[in-house]
Amino acid sequence: MTEAIRLVGLCGSLRKGSLNRRALELAGSVLPAGVTLDIVDWRDIPPFDADVYAQGPNPQVQALAERIRQADGVVIATPEYNFSIPGSFKNVIDWLSRGDNQPFARKPVAILSAATGPLGGARVQYDLRRVMLFVNAMVLVKPEVFIGGAQNKFDAEGQCTDEATRNFVTQQMLSFETWIQECRRMRAG
Ligand code: FNR
């Protein structure tokens, strides 16, 4: 029997009505059988300060790092701010990147983005992929999912109303499951 796959979801936006959170929830609703996704909140993580880091571990960062370590993969849905990663979310990655037993190291990661503009966050994904490369994550290459004009693709209840978007995200999650299995085999040598 195939082992269960547990995913952690990180949303790059903190706002309540976040379209990226809706995209993440959509991903959680179209997962293959045996795969589950828990969206993890990171709003309590303080701004990174190397002096504070030097004083000892931050409990919120430790808790998030452990959630990621325990997960079989991470799904990130993030907005694009000024062509790049939202500062508050980059801050979280910076915190997680310090110390031993790196949570993202050899961790399968899938990235999607939603934006009100037509490109759907195409630029932020390449910045995020670059950052994920440095923390040794195993990022799913394809299919890429860019949800442009996202304000027209989810209803007031947060349900996806666009069949093409639902299909893209479904395909990505199917490929992510396969990628996680491949990563398991690679890690086993
Ligand atoms: C944006 N937005 C945006 N969109 C985009 O496609 N490219 C960009 O560079 C930016 N830059 C940007 C900067 C800042 C500070 C904000 C607040 C917004 C618009 C963005 O796509 C839109 O607000 C999304 O709805 C944000 O994602 P959430 O919060 O809905 O997940």
PDB file of N, CA, C and O and ligand atoms in Angstrom, residues 11-22 77-84 114-123 150-151, ligand 1:
ATOM      1  N   CYS A  11       0.980  30.286   2.846  1.00  0.00           N
ATOM      2  CA  CYS A  11       0.457  31.358   1.994  1.00  0.00           C
ATOM      3  C   CYS A  11       1.321  32.599   2.194  1.00  0.00           C
ATOM      4  O   CYS A  11       1.578  33.002   3.331  1.00  0.00           O
ATOM      5  N   GLY A  12       1.755  33.193   1.100  1.00  0.00           N
ATOM      6  CA  GLY A  12       2.625  34.371   1.178  1.00  0.00           C
ATOM      7  C   GLY A  12       1.895  35.640   1.546  1.00  0.00           C
ATOM      8  O   GLY A  12       2.528  36.681   1.745  1.00  0.00           O
ATOM      9  N   SER A  13       0.581  35.579   1.640  1.00  0.00           N
ATOM     10  CA  SER A  13      -0.216  36.765   1.985  1.00  0.00           C
ATOM     11  C   SER A  13      -0.854  36.579   3.352  1.00  0.00           C
ATOM     12  O   SER A  13      -1.327  35.490   3.682  1.00  0.00           O
ATOM     13  N   LEU A  14      -0.916  37.656   4.118  1.00  0.00           N
ATOM     14  CA  LEU A  14      -1.522  37.590   5.452  1.00  0.00           C
ATOM     15  C   LEU A  14      -2.982  38.026   5.447  1.00  0.00           C
ATOM     16  O   LEU A  14      -3.686  37.831   6.432  1.00  0.00           O
ATOM     17  N   ARG A  15      -3.440  38.640   4.358  1.00  0.00           N
ATOM     18  CA  ARG A  15      -4.777  39.249   4.452  1.00  0.00           C
ATOM     19  C   ARG A  15      -5.877  38.191   4.427  1.00  0.00           C
ATOM     20  O   ARG A  15      -5.741  37.137   3.797  1.00  0.00           O
ATOM     21  N   LYS A  16      -6.969  38.571   5.119  1.00  0.00           N
ATOM     22  CA  LYS A  16      -8.079  37.629   5.314  1.00  0.00           C
ATOM     23  C   LYS A  16      -8.646  37.112   3.983  1.00  0.00           C
ATOM     24  O   LYS A  16      -8.862  35.937   3.803  1.00  0.00           O
ATOM     25  N   GLY A  17      -8.881  38.043   3.053  1.00  0.00           N
ATOM     26  CA  GLY A  17      -9.500  37.653   1.783  1.00  0.00           C
ATOM     27  C   GLY A  17      -8.492  37.251   0.727  1.00  0.00           C
ATOM     28  O   GLY A  17      -8.788  37.331  -0.471  1.00  0.00           O
ATOM     29  N   SER A  18      -7.327  36.805   1.145  1.00  0.00           N
ATOM     30  CA  SER A  18      -6.236  36.521   0.206  1.00  0.00           C
ATOM     31  C   SER A  18      -6.638  35.552  -0.911  1.00  0.00           C
ATOM     32  O   SER A  18      -7.149  34.455  -0.663  1.00  0.00           O
ATOM     33  N   LEU A  19      -6.353  35.963  -2.138  1.00  0.00           N
ATOM     34  CA  LEU A  19      -6.605  35.097  -3.287  1.00  0.00           C
ATOM     35  C   LEU A  19      -5.636  33.922  -3.293  1.00  0.00           C
ATOM     36  O   LEU A  19      -5.964  32.825  -3.757  1.00  0.00           O
ATOM     37  N   ASN A  20      -4.457  34.147  -2.763  1.00  0.00           N
ATOM     38  CA  ASN A  20      -3.480  33.052  -2.698  1.00  0.00           C
ATOM     39  C   ASN A  20      -3.887  32.003  -1.670  1.00  0.00           C
ATOM     40  O   ASN A  20      -3.642  30.824  -1.857  1.00  0.00           O
ATOM     41  N   ARG A  21      -4.524  32.469  -0.607  1.00  0.00           N
ATOM     42  CA  ARG A  21      -5.038  31.498   0.357  1.00  0.00           C
ATOM     43  C   ARG A  21      -6.148  30.675  -0.302  1.00  0.00           C
ATOM     44  O   ARG A  21      -6.243  29.467  -0.098  1.00  0.00           O
ATOM     45  N   ARG A  22      -6.942  31.320  -1.114  1.00  0.00           N
ATOM     46  CA  ARG A  22      -7.994  30.582  -1.830  1.00  0.00           C
ATOM     47  C   ARG A  22      -7.375  29.563  -2.779  1.00  0.00           C
ATOM     48  O   ARG A  22      -7.873  28.440  -2.919  1.00  0.00           O
ATOM     49  N   ALA A  77       1.699  29.138  -1.909  1.00  0.00           N
ATOM     50  CA  ALA A  77       0.957  30.027  -2.816  1.00  0.00           C
ATOM     51  C   ALA A  77       1.262  31.446  -2.362  1.00  0.00           C
ATOM     52  O   ALA A  77       0.990  31.811  -1.221  1.00  0.00           O
ATOM     53  N   THR A  78       1.846  32.220  -3.244  1.00  0.00           N
ATOM     54  CA  THR A  78       2.266  33.562  -2.828  1.00  0.00           C
ATOM     55  C   THR A  78       1.890  34.630  -3.838  1.00  0.00           C
ATOM     56  O   THR A  78       1.930  34.400  -5.048  1.00  0.00           O
ATOM     57  N   PRO A  79       1.550  35.817  -3.332  1.00  0.00           N
ATOM     58  CA  PRO A  79       1.374  36.935  -4.257  1.00  0.00           C
ATOM     59  C   PRO A  79       2.725  37.462  -4.722  1.00  0.00           C
ATOM     60  O   PRO A  79       3.760  37.092  -4.157  1.00  0.00           O
ATOM     61  N   GLU A  80       2.664  38.295  -5.732  1.00  0.00           N
ATOM     62  CA  GLU A  80       3.844  39.026  -6.194  1.00  0.00           C
ATOM     63  C   GLU A  80       3.693  40.449  -5.694  1.00  0.00           C
ATOM     64  O   GLU A  80       2.659  41.078  -5.956  1.00  0.00           O
ATOM     65  N   TYR A  81       4.675  40.940  -4.958  1.00  0.00           N
ATOM     66  CA  TYR A  81       4.688  42.343  -4.538  1.00  0.00           C
ATOM     67  C   TYR A  81       5.840  43.027  -5.257  1.00  0.00           C
ATOM     68  O   TYR A  81       7.009  42.648  -5.073  1.00  0.00           O
ATOM     69  N   ASN A  82       5.515  44.028  -6.054  1.00  0.00           N
ATOM     70  CA  ASN A  82       6.557  44.787  -6.748  1.00  0.00           C
ATOM     71  C   ASN A  82       7.549  43.861  -7.455  1.00  0.00           C
ATOM     72  O   ASN A  82       8.766  43.978  -7.305  1.00  0.00           O
ATOM     73  N   PHE A  83       6.978  42.932  -8.193  1.00  0.00           N
ATOM     74  CA  PHE A  83       7.715  41.973  -9.028  1.00  0.00           C
ATOM     75  C   PHE A  83       8.483  40.922  -8.219  1.00  0.00           C
ATOM     76  O   PHE A  83       9.315  40.203  -8.777  1.00  0.00           O
ATOM     77  N   SER A  84       8.238  40.809  -6.917  1.00  0.00           N
ATOM     78  CA  SER A  84       9.053  39.866  -6.149  1.00  0.00           C
ATOM     79  C   SER A  84       8.275  39.277  -4.964  1.00  0.00           C
ATOM     80  O   SER A  84       7.052  39.396  -4.892  1.00  0.00           O
ATOM     81  N   ALA A 114      -1.241  33.590  -7.286  1.00  0.00           N
ATOM     82  CA  ALA A 114      -2.450  34.240  -7.795  1.00  0.00           C
ATOM     83  C   ALA A 114      -2.240  35.743  -7.706  1.00  0.00           C
ATOM     84  O   ALA A 114      -1.654  36.238  -6.736  1.00  0.00           O
ATOM     85  N   ALA A 115      -2.705  36.458  -8.728  1.00  0.00           N
ATOM     86  CA  ALA A 115      -2.572  37.915  -8.739  1.00  0.00           C
ATOM     87  C   ALA A 115      -3.775  38.507  -9.446  1.00  0.00           C
ATOM     88  O   ALA A 115      -4.430  37.834 -10.256  1.00  0.00           O
ATOM     89  N   THR A 116      -4.030  39.764  -9.160  1.00  0.00           N
ATOM     90  CA  THR A 116      -5.120  40.438  -9.856  1.00  0.00           C
ATOM     91  C   THR A 116      -4.706  40.814 -11.279  1.00  0.00           C
ATOM     92  O   THR A 116      -5.550  40.960 -12.151  1.00  0.00           O
ATOM     93  N   GLY A 117      -3.416  40.933 -11.497  1.00  0.00           N
ATOM     94  CA  GLY A 117      -2.914  41.252 -12.838  1.00  0.00           C
ATOM     95  C   GLY A 117      -2.952  40.035 -13.745  1.00  0.00           C
ATOM     96  O   GLY A 117      -3.156  38.901 -13.280  1.00  0.00           O
ATOM     97  N   PRO A 118      -2.714  40.250 -15.047  1.00  0.00           N
ATOM     98  CA  PRO A 118      -2.857  39.157 -16.014  1.00  0.00           C
ATOM     99  C   PRO A 118      -1.774  38.087 -15.935  1.00  0.00           C
ATOM    100  O   PRO A 118      -1.996  36.952 -16.355  1.00  0.00           O
ATOM    101  N   LEU A 119      -0.599  38.413 -15.398  1.00  0.00           N
ATOM    102  CA  LEU A 119       0.503  37.440 -15.398  1.00  0.00           C
ATOM    103  C   LEU A 119       0.423  36.444 -14.251  1.00  0.00           C
ATOM    104  O   LEU A 119       1.168  35.461 -14.215  1.00  0.00           O
ATOM    105  N   GLY A 120      -0.445  36.710 -13.300  1.00  0.00           N
ATOM    106  CA  GLY A 120      -0.663  35.722 -12.234  1.00  0.00           C
ATOM    107  C   GLY A 120       0.530  35.505 -11.312  1.00  0.00           C
ATOM    108  O   GLY A 120       0.645  34.464 -10.677  1.00  0.00           O
ATOM    109  N   GLY A 121       1.422  36.488 -11.239  1.00  0.00           N
ATOM    110  CA  GLY A 121       2.571  36.338 -10.335  1.00  0.00           C
ATOM    111  C   GLY A 121       3.729  35.596 -10.977  1.00  0.00           C
ATOM    112  O   GLY A 121       4.532  34.963 -10.283  1.00  0.00           O
ATOM    113  N   ALA A 122       3.834  35.689 -12.294  1.00  0.00           N
ATOM    114  CA  ALA A 122       4.899  34.951 -12.994  1.00  0.00           C
ATOM    115  C   ALA A 122       6.286  35.334 -12.477  1.00  0.00           C
ATOM    116  O   ALA A 122       7.159  34.482 -12.340  1.00  0.00           O
ATOM    117  N   ARG A 123       6.461  36.619 -12.143  1.00  0.00           N
ATOM    118  CA  ARG A 123       7.809  37.050 -11.748  1.00  0.00           C
ATOM    119  C   ARG A 123       8.186  36.585 -10.357  1.00  0.00           C
ATOM    120  O   ARG A 123       9.329  36.196 -10.104  1.00  0.00           O
ATOM    121  N   ALA A 150      -7.164  36.806 -10.778  1.00  0.00           N
ATOM    122  CA  ALA A 150      -7.678  35.844  -9.785  1.00  0.00           C
ATOM    123  C   ALA A 150      -8.934  36.335  -9.074  1.00  0.00           C
ATOM    124  O   ALA A 150      -9.727  35.516  -8.596  1.00  0.00           O
ATOM    125  N   GLN A 151      -9.125  37.640  -9.027  1.00  0.00           N
ATOM    126  CA  GLN A 151     -10.338  38.170  -8.364  1.00  0.00           C
ATOM    127  C   GLN A 151     -11.611  37.726  -9.089  1.00  0.00           C
ATOM    128  O   GLN A 151     -12.699  37.741  -8.507  1.00  0.00           O
TER     129      GLN A 151
HETATM  130  C1  FNR B   1       0.610  44.103  -5.511  1.00  0.00           C
HETATM  131  N1  FNR B   1       0.065  43.444  -6.611  1.00  0.00           N
HETATM  132  C2  FNR B   1       0.898  43.029  -7.655  1.00  0.00           C
HETATM  133  N2  FNR B   1       0.444  42.193  -8.639  1.00  0.00           N
HETATM  134  C3  FNR B   1       1.283  41.743  -9.603  1.00  0.00           C
HETATM  135  O1  FNR B   1       0.869  40.974 -10.468  1.00  0.00           O
HETATM  136  N3  FNR B   1       2.584  42.172  -9.642  1.00  0.00           N
HETATM  137  C4  FNR B   1       3.106  43.008  -8.714  1.00  0.00           C
HETATM  138  O2  FNR B   1       4.269  43.320  -8.762  1.00  0.00           O
HETATM  139  C5  FNR B   1       2.240  43.461  -7.675  1.00  0.00           C
HETATM  140  N4  FNR B   1       2.713  44.297  -6.694  1.00  0.00           N
HETATM  141  C6  FNR B   1       1.949  44.529  -5.572  1.00  0.00           C
HETATM  142  C7  FNR B   1       2.529  45.161  -4.468  1.00  0.00           C
HETATM  143  C8  FNR B   1       1.812  45.325  -3.310  1.00  0.00           C
HETATM  144  C9  FNR B   1       2.453  45.949  -2.107  1.00  0.00           C
HETATM  145  C10 FNR B   1       0.458  44.865  -3.251  1.00  0.00           C
HETATM  146  C11 FNR B   1      -0.340  45.021  -1.960  1.00  0.00           C
HETATM  147  C12 FNR B   1      -0.110  44.287  -4.328  1.00  0.00           C
HETATM  148  C13 FNR B   1      -1.372  43.099  -6.645  1.00  0.00           C
HETATM  149  C14 FNR B   1      -1.598  41.701  -6.101  1.00  0.00           C
HETATM  150  O3  FNR B   1      -1.530  40.770  -7.149  1.00  0.00           O
HETATM  151  C15 FNR B   1      -2.991  41.615  -5.460  1.00  0.00           C
HETATM  152  O4  FNR B   1      -3.111  42.587  -4.446  1.00  0.00           O
HETATM  153  C16 FNR B   1      -3.260  40.229  -4.891  1.00  0.00           C
HETATM  154  O5  FNR B   1      -4.620  40.134  -4.570  1.00  0.00           O
HETATM  155  C17 FNR B   1      -2.413  39.975  -3.644  1.00  0.00           C
HETATM  156  O6  FNR B   1      -2.526  38.645  -3.232  1.00  0.00           O
HETATM  157  P1  FNR B   1      -3.526  38.171  -2.082  1.00  0.00           P
HETATM  158  O7  FNR B   1      -3.303  39.013  -0.857  1.00  0.00           O
HETATM  159  O8  FNR B   1      -4.923  38.356  -2.623  1.00  0.00           O
HETATM  160  O9  FNR B   1      -3.176  36.733  -1.870  1.00  0.00           O
END
